[in-house]
PDB file of C-alpha atoms in Angstrom:
ATOM      1  CA  MET A   1     -13.887 -10.419  -5.030  1.00  0.00           C
ATOM      2  CA  ALA A   2     -15.153 -10.406  -8.591  1.00  0.00           C
ATOM      3  CA  ALA A   3     -14.152 -13.198 -10.900  1.00  0.00           C
ATOM      4  CA  ALA A   4     -11.316 -12.173 -13.182  1.00  0.00           C
ATOM      5  CA  GLU A   5     -12.456 -11.219 -16.636  1.00  0.00           C
ATOM      6  CA  PRO A   6      -9.571 -11.737 -19.054  1.00  0.00           C
ATOM      7  CA  GLY A   7      -8.473  -8.499 -20.578  1.00  0.00           C
ATOM      8  CA  ARG A   8     -10.828  -6.212 -18.648  1.00  0.00           C
ATOM      9  CA  LEU A   9      -8.070  -4.544 -16.631  1.00  0.00           C
ATOM     10  CA  GLN A  10      -5.783  -4.439 -19.642  1.00  0.00           C
ATOM     11  CA  GLN A  11      -8.484  -2.755 -21.684  1.00  0.00           C
ATOM     12  CA  LEU A  12      -9.359  -0.342 -18.892  1.00  0.00           C
ATOM     13  CA  PHE A  13      -5.748   0.787 -18.475  1.00  0.00           C
ATOM     14  CA  SER A  14      -4.721   0.824 -22.141  1.00  0.00           C
ATOM     15  CA  GLY A  15      -5.153   4.599 -22.443  1.00  0.00           C
ATOM     16  CA  PRO A  16      -2.951   7.446 -21.249  1.00  0.00           C
ATOM     17  CA  VAL A  17      -1.405   7.006 -17.789  1.00  0.00           C
ATOM     18  CA  ALA A  18      -2.610  10.487 -16.846  1.00  0.00           C
ATOM     19  CA  GLU A  19      -6.181   9.128 -16.841  1.00  0.00           C
ATOM     20  CA  ASN A  20      -5.475   6.263 -14.409  1.00  0.00           C
ATOM     21  CA  GLN A  21      -6.747   8.120 -11.331  1.00  0.00           C
ATOM     22  CA  GLY A  22     -10.212   8.292 -12.816  1.00  0.00           C
ATOM     23  CA  ARG A  23     -10.063   4.655 -13.862  1.00  0.00           C
ATOM     24  CA  TRP A  24      -9.142   3.444 -10.368  1.00  0.00           C
ATOM     25  CA  SER A  25     -11.855   5.610  -8.876  1.00  0.00           C
ATOM     26  CA  GLN A  26     -14.399   4.142 -11.307  1.00  0.00           C
ATOM     27  CA  LEU A  27     -13.477   0.617 -10.212  1.00  0.00           C
ATOM     28  CA  TRP A  28     -13.709   1.416  -6.506  1.00  0.00           C
ATOM     29  CA  ASP A  29     -16.889   3.473  -6.835  1.00  0.00           C
ATOM     30  CA  ALA A  30     -18.664   0.689  -8.757  1.00  0.00           C
ATOM     31  CA  GLY A  31     -17.247  -1.996  -6.456  1.00  0.00           C
ATOM     32  CA  ASP A  32     -18.347  -4.814  -8.764  1.00  0.00           C
ATOM     33  CA  PHE A  33     -14.963  -5.602 -10.332  1.00  0.00           C
ATOM     34  CA  LEU A  34     -12.034  -5.631  -7.899  1.00  0.00           C
ATOM     35  CA  PRO A  35     -10.021  -8.693  -9.008  1.00  0.00           C
ATOM     36  CA  PHE A  36      -6.957  -7.462  -7.159  1.00  0.00           C
ATOM     37  CA  ASP A  37      -8.808  -7.559  -3.800  1.00  0.00           C
ATOM     38  CA  ARG A  38      -8.216 -11.060  -2.462  1.00  0.00           C
ATOM     39  CA  GLY A  39      -9.440 -10.287   1.045  1.00  0.00           C
ATOM     40  CA  PHE A  40      -6.099 -10.856   2.801  1.00  0.00           C
ATOM     41  CA  PRO A  41      -2.485  -9.633   2.777  1.00  0.00           C
ATOM     42  CA  ASN A  42      -0.135 -10.775   0.053  1.00  0.00           C
ATOM     43  CA  PRO A  43       1.212 -14.175   1.182  1.00  0.00           C
ATOM     44  CA  ALA A  44       4.645 -13.365  -0.255  1.00  0.00           C
ATOM     45  CA  LEU A  45       4.890 -10.281   1.971  1.00  0.00           C
ATOM     46  CA  GLU A  46       3.720 -12.225   5.001  1.00  0.00           C
ATOM     47  CA  ASP A  47       6.253 -14.992   4.323  1.00  0.00           C
ATOM     48  CA  THR A  48       9.050 -12.473   3.852  1.00  0.00           C
ATOM     49  CA  LEU A  49       8.236 -10.680   7.093  1.00  0.00           C
ATOM     50  CA  SER A  50       7.804 -13.818   9.173  1.00  0.00           C
ATOM     51  CA  GLN A  51      10.355 -16.208   7.671  1.00  0.00           C
ATOM     52  CA  ARG A  52      12.974 -14.081   5.928  1.00  0.00           C
ATOM     53  CA  GLU A  53      14.055 -11.424   8.393  1.00  0.00           C
ATOM     54  CA  ASN A  54      17.419 -11.338   6.617  1.00  0.00           C
ATOM     55  CA  VAL A  55      15.711  -9.762   3.577  1.00  0.00           C
ATOM     56  CA  LEU A  56      14.089  -6.715   5.225  1.00  0.00           C
ATOM     57  CA  GLY A  57      15.477  -6.802   8.741  1.00  0.00           C
ATOM     58  CA  THR A  58      13.208  -5.889  11.625  1.00  0.00           C
ATOM     59  CA  ALA A  59      10.866  -2.927  11.955  1.00  0.00           C
ATOM     60  CA  ILE A  60      13.216  -1.284  14.435  1.00  0.00           C
ATOM     61  CA  GLN A  61      16.474   0.397  13.532  1.00  0.00           C
ATOM     62  CA  TYR A  62      19.273   1.680  15.708  1.00  0.00           C
ATOM     63  CA  ALA A  63      20.582   5.178  15.114  1.00  0.00           C
ATOM     64  CA  ASN A  64      24.284   5.125  14.253  1.00  0.00           C
ATOM     65  CA  GLY A  65      25.107   2.109  16.403  1.00  0.00           C
ATOM     66  CA  SER A  66      23.591   3.637  19.545  1.00  0.00           C
ATOM     67  CA  LYS A  67      20.924   2.125  21.772  1.00  0.00           C
ATOM     68  CA  HIS A  68      18.419   4.717  20.515  1.00  0.00           C
ATOM     69  CA  THR A  69      15.849   3.054  18.288  1.00  0.00           C
ATOM     70  CA  THR A  70      13.396   4.321  15.727  1.00  0.00           C
ATOM     71  CA  ARG A  71      10.533   2.567  14.062  1.00  0.00           C
ATOM     72  CA  LYS A  72      10.949   1.940  10.337  1.00  0.00           C
ATOM     73  CA  THR A  73       8.344   3.342   7.984  1.00  0.00           C
ATOM     74  CA  ALA A  74       6.641   1.512   5.145  1.00  0.00           C
ATOM     75  CA  LEU A  75       4.597   2.874   2.262  1.00  0.00           C
ATOM     76  CA  VAL A  76       2.137   0.709   0.351  1.00  0.00           C
ATOM     77  CA  PRO A  77       1.076   2.585  -2.795  1.00  0.00           C
ATOM     78  CA  GLY A  78      -2.144   1.289  -4.290  1.00  0.00           C
ATOM     79  CA  CYS A  79      -2.922  -0.371  -0.962  1.00  0.00           C
ATOM     80  CA  GLY A  80      -6.482  -1.399  -1.877  1.00  0.00           C
ATOM     81  CA  ARG A  81      -8.388  -2.144   1.330  1.00  0.00           C
ATOM     82  CA  GLY A  82      -5.181  -1.868   3.338  1.00  0.00           C
ATOM     83  CA  TYR A  83      -4.498  -5.516   4.171  1.00  0.00           C
ATOM     84  CA  ASP A  84      -0.746  -5.182   3.573  1.00  0.00           C
ATOM     85  CA  VAL A  85      -0.642  -1.943   5.582  1.00  0.00           C
ATOM     86  CA  LEU A  86      -2.250  -3.702   8.552  1.00  0.00           C
ATOM     87  CA  LEU A  87       0.162  -6.611   8.200  1.00  0.00           C
ATOM     88  CA  LEU A  88       3.231  -4.334   8.142  1.00  0.00           C
ATOM     89  CA  ALA A  89       1.963  -2.480  11.229  1.00  0.00           C
ATOM     90  CA  SER A  90       1.504  -5.797  13.038  1.00  0.00           C
ATOM     91  CA  PHE A  91       5.204  -6.439  12.445  1.00  0.00           C
ATOM     92  CA  GLY A  92       6.032  -3.052  13.972  1.00  0.00           C
ATOM     93  CA  TYR A  93       6.366  -0.734  10.975  1.00  0.00           C
ATOM     94  CA  ASP A  94       4.695   2.658  10.950  1.00  0.00           C
ATOM     95  CA  ALA A  95       2.708   1.773   7.850  1.00  0.00           C
ATOM     96  CA  TYR A  96       1.210   4.226   5.385  1.00  0.00           C
ATOM     97  CA  GLY A  97      -1.306   3.145   2.759  1.00  0.00           C
ATOM     98  CA  LEU A  98      -1.692   5.367  -0.275  1.00  0.00           C
ATOM     99  CA  GLU A  99      -4.678   5.164  -2.587  1.00  0.00           C
ATOM    100  CA  ILE A 100      -5.631   7.267  -5.576  1.00  0.00           C
ATOM    101  CA  SER A 101      -9.333   6.606  -4.992  1.00  0.00           C
ATOM    102  CA  GLU A 102     -11.158   8.342  -2.150  1.00  0.00           C
ATOM    103  CA  THR A 103     -13.568   5.398  -2.035  1.00  0.00           C
ATOM    104  CA  ALA A 104     -10.648   3.001  -1.560  1.00  0.00           C
ATOM    105  CA  VAL A 105      -9.284   5.111   1.322  1.00  0.00           C
ATOM    106  CA  GLN A 106     -12.706   4.917   2.962  1.00  0.00           C
ATOM    107  CA  ARG A 107     -12.689   1.109   2.472  1.00  0.00           C
ATOM    108  CA  CYS A 108      -9.242   0.987   4.113  1.00  0.00           C
ATOM    109  CA  LYS A 109     -10.520   2.811   7.162  1.00  0.00           C
ATOM    110  CA  GLU A 110     -13.547   0.522   7.337  1.00  0.00           C
ATOM    111  CA  GLU A 111     -11.317  -2.557   7.058  1.00  0.00           C
ATOM    112  CA  TYR A 112      -9.063  -1.257   9.837  1.00  0.00           C
ATOM    113  CA  GLU A 113     -12.005  -0.518  12.106  1.00  0.00           C
ATOM    114  CA  LYS A 114     -13.729  -3.834  11.426  1.00  0.00           C
ATOM    115  CA  ASN A 115     -10.757  -6.211  11.180  1.00  0.00           C
ATOM    116  CA  GLY A 116      -7.715  -4.470  12.622  1.00  0.00           C
ATOM    117  CA  HIS A 117      -7.844  -6.842  15.585  1.00  0.00           C
ATOM    118  CA  LYS A 118      -7.127  -9.747  13.214  1.00  0.00           C
ATOM    119  CA  TYR A 119      -3.566  -8.459  12.819  1.00  0.00           C
ATOM    120  CA  PRO A 120      -2.044  -9.089  16.259  1.00  0.00           C
ATOM    121  CA  VAL A 121       1.340  -7.775  17.225  1.00  0.00           C
ATOM    122  CA  LYS A 122       4.074 -10.122  16.009  1.00  0.00           C
ATOM    123  CA  ASP A 123       6.762  -8.933  18.429  1.00  0.00           C
ATOM    124  CA  LYS A 124       5.592  -7.703  21.820  1.00  0.00           C
ATOM    125  CA  GLY A 125       8.905  -5.906  22.320  1.00  0.00           C
ATOM    126  CA  VAL A 126       8.341  -3.884  19.158  1.00  0.00           C
ATOM    127  CA  ARG A 127       4.549  -3.408  19.457  1.00  0.00           C
ATOM    128  CA  VAL A 128       2.176  -2.569  16.627  1.00  0.00           C
ATOM    129  CA  GLY A 129       3.155   0.334  14.410  1.00  0.00           C
ATOM    130  CA  ARG A 130       1.052   3.269  13.317  1.00  0.00           C
ATOM    131  CA  VAL A 131      -1.546   2.780  10.571  1.00  0.00           C
ATOM    132  CA  VAL A 132      -2.266   5.756   8.301  1.00  0.00           C
ATOM    133  CA  PHE A 133      -4.261   5.890   5.077  1.00  0.00           C
ATOM    134  CA  ILE A 134      -3.664   8.714   2.615  1.00  0.00           C
ATOM    135  CA  HIS A 135      -5.547   9.722  -0.522  1.00  0.00           C
ATOM    136  CA  GLY A 136      -3.328  10.832  -3.384  1.00  0.00           C
ATOM    137  CA  ASP A 137      -1.307  10.074  -6.471  1.00  0.00           C
ATOM    138  CA  PHE A 138       1.862   8.043  -5.886  1.00  0.00           C
ATOM    139  CA  PHE A 139       3.572   9.958  -8.686  1.00  0.00           C
ATOM    140  CA  ASP A 140       2.709  13.399  -7.238  1.00  0.00           C
ATOM    141  CA  SER A 141       3.069  13.752  -3.450  1.00  0.00           C
ATOM    142  CA  THR A 142       1.654  17.300  -3.625  1.00  0.00           C
ATOM    143  CA  THR A 143      -1.770  15.669  -4.146  1.00  0.00           C
ATOM    144  CA  TRP A 144      -1.646  13.631  -0.927  1.00  0.00           C
ATOM    145  CA  LYS A 145      -4.638  14.327   1.341  1.00  0.00           C
ATOM    146  CA  GLY A 146      -5.928  12.998   4.609  1.00  0.00           C
ATOM    147  CA  ASP A 147      -3.668  12.305   7.530  1.00  0.00           C
ATOM    148  CA  VAL A 148      -0.569  13.662   5.779  1.00  0.00           C
ATOM    149  CA  GLU A 149       0.245  15.643   8.920  1.00  0.00           C
ATOM    150  CA  SER A 150       1.238  12.323  10.477  1.00  0.00           C
ATOM    151  CA  LEU A 151       4.088  12.181   7.986  1.00  0.00           C
ATOM    152  CA  GLY A 152       5.632  15.144   9.797  1.00  0.00           C
ATOM    153  CA  SER A 153       9.119  15.747   8.460  1.00  0.00           C
ATOM    154  CA  LEU A 154       9.237  12.285   6.918  1.00  0.00           C
ATOM    155  CA  LYS A 155      10.801  12.676   3.489  1.00  0.00           C
ATOM    156  CA  GLU A 156      11.467   9.053   2.664  1.00  0.00           C
ATOM    157  CA  PHE A 157      10.334   5.583   3.614  1.00  0.00           C
ATOM    158  CA  ASP A 158      12.446   2.663   4.762  1.00  0.00           C
ATOM    159  CA  LEU A 159      10.318   0.289   2.714  1.00  0.00           C
ATOM    160  CA  ILE A 160       8.028   0.812  -0.249  1.00  0.00           C
ATOM    161  CA  TYR A 161       6.018  -2.297  -0.942  1.00  0.00           C
ATOM    162  CA  ASP A 162       4.172  -2.420  -4.239  1.00  0.00           C
ATOM    163  CA  TYR A 163       2.783  -5.103  -6.456  1.00  0.00           C
ATOM    164  CA  THR A 164      -0.162  -3.221  -7.958  1.00  0.00           C
ATOM    165  CA  VAL A 165       0.743   0.348  -8.957  1.00  0.00           C
ATOM    166  CA  TRP A 166       3.204  -0.620 -11.669  1.00  0.00           C
ATOM    167  CA  ASN A 167       1.025  -3.382 -13.197  1.00  0.00           C
ATOM    168  CA  PRO A 168      -1.317  -1.154 -15.238  1.00  0.00           C
ATOM    169  CA  LEU A 169       1.651   0.866 -16.443  1.00  0.00           C
ATOM    170  CA  LYS A 170       2.971  -2.076 -18.424  1.00  0.00           C
ATOM    171  CA  TYR A 171      -0.062  -1.705 -20.681  1.00  0.00           C
ATOM    172  CA  SER A 172       0.681   1.934 -21.315  1.00  0.00           C
ATOM    173  CA  SER A 173       2.643   3.143 -24.304  1.00  0.00           C
ATOM    174  CA  SER A 174       4.241   5.771 -22.077  1.00  0.00           C
ATOM    175  CA  CYS A 175       5.395   3.272 -19.421  1.00  0.00           C
ATOM    176  CA  GLN A 176       9.074   3.825 -20.163  1.00  0.00           C
ATOM    177  CA  ASP A 177       8.627   7.604 -19.764  1.00  0.00           C
ATOM    178  CA  VAL A 178       7.037   7.106 -16.344  1.00  0.00           C
ATOM    179  CA  ILE A 179       9.769   4.753 -15.161  1.00  0.00           C
ATOM    180  CA  VAL A 180      12.534   7.100 -16.304  1.00  0.00           C
ATOM    181  CA  ALA A 181      10.810  10.108 -14.708  1.00  0.00           C
ATOM    182  CA  ALA A 182      10.396   8.275 -11.397  1.00  0.00           C
ATOM    183  CA  ALA A 183      13.998   7.042 -11.300  1.00  0.00           C
TER     184      ALA A 183
END
């Protein structure tokens, strides 16, 4: 992880939001300034999943009060190297990581292959969920590439976990337009 350089991200993302894809790709392609990559899942997410089941519930849901269960789905937009995706899968979610940078998606797959075993199943009755990494723009699902076939007829997610995608938008003059359009 590169040392944080005050203002570098703010400066990088101060232009039009429409140019963010290229900016993220530049960061990942260079690989020398990734201050958001801490090398592990977000501790707040891990604490919530392990100690606050009342907040998100479990990764399994029952269909209309029956005994039939389905696995909940989670989307992590701007998933970086995929640490949070791997964590959610270890808790039983079918977890989908979305990245705007092709290089980042490749890093996710490498992280999964190299360190996926470091995310053991948390509930043996639930088992580990599916891990899928997708390349595309969070704000335009028609751009999603990769293993999108695994989404099947999935039209919504039970959980969308984000703490990175919206951050650069706060520096944008068109942030309010984006938020209104997404709502």
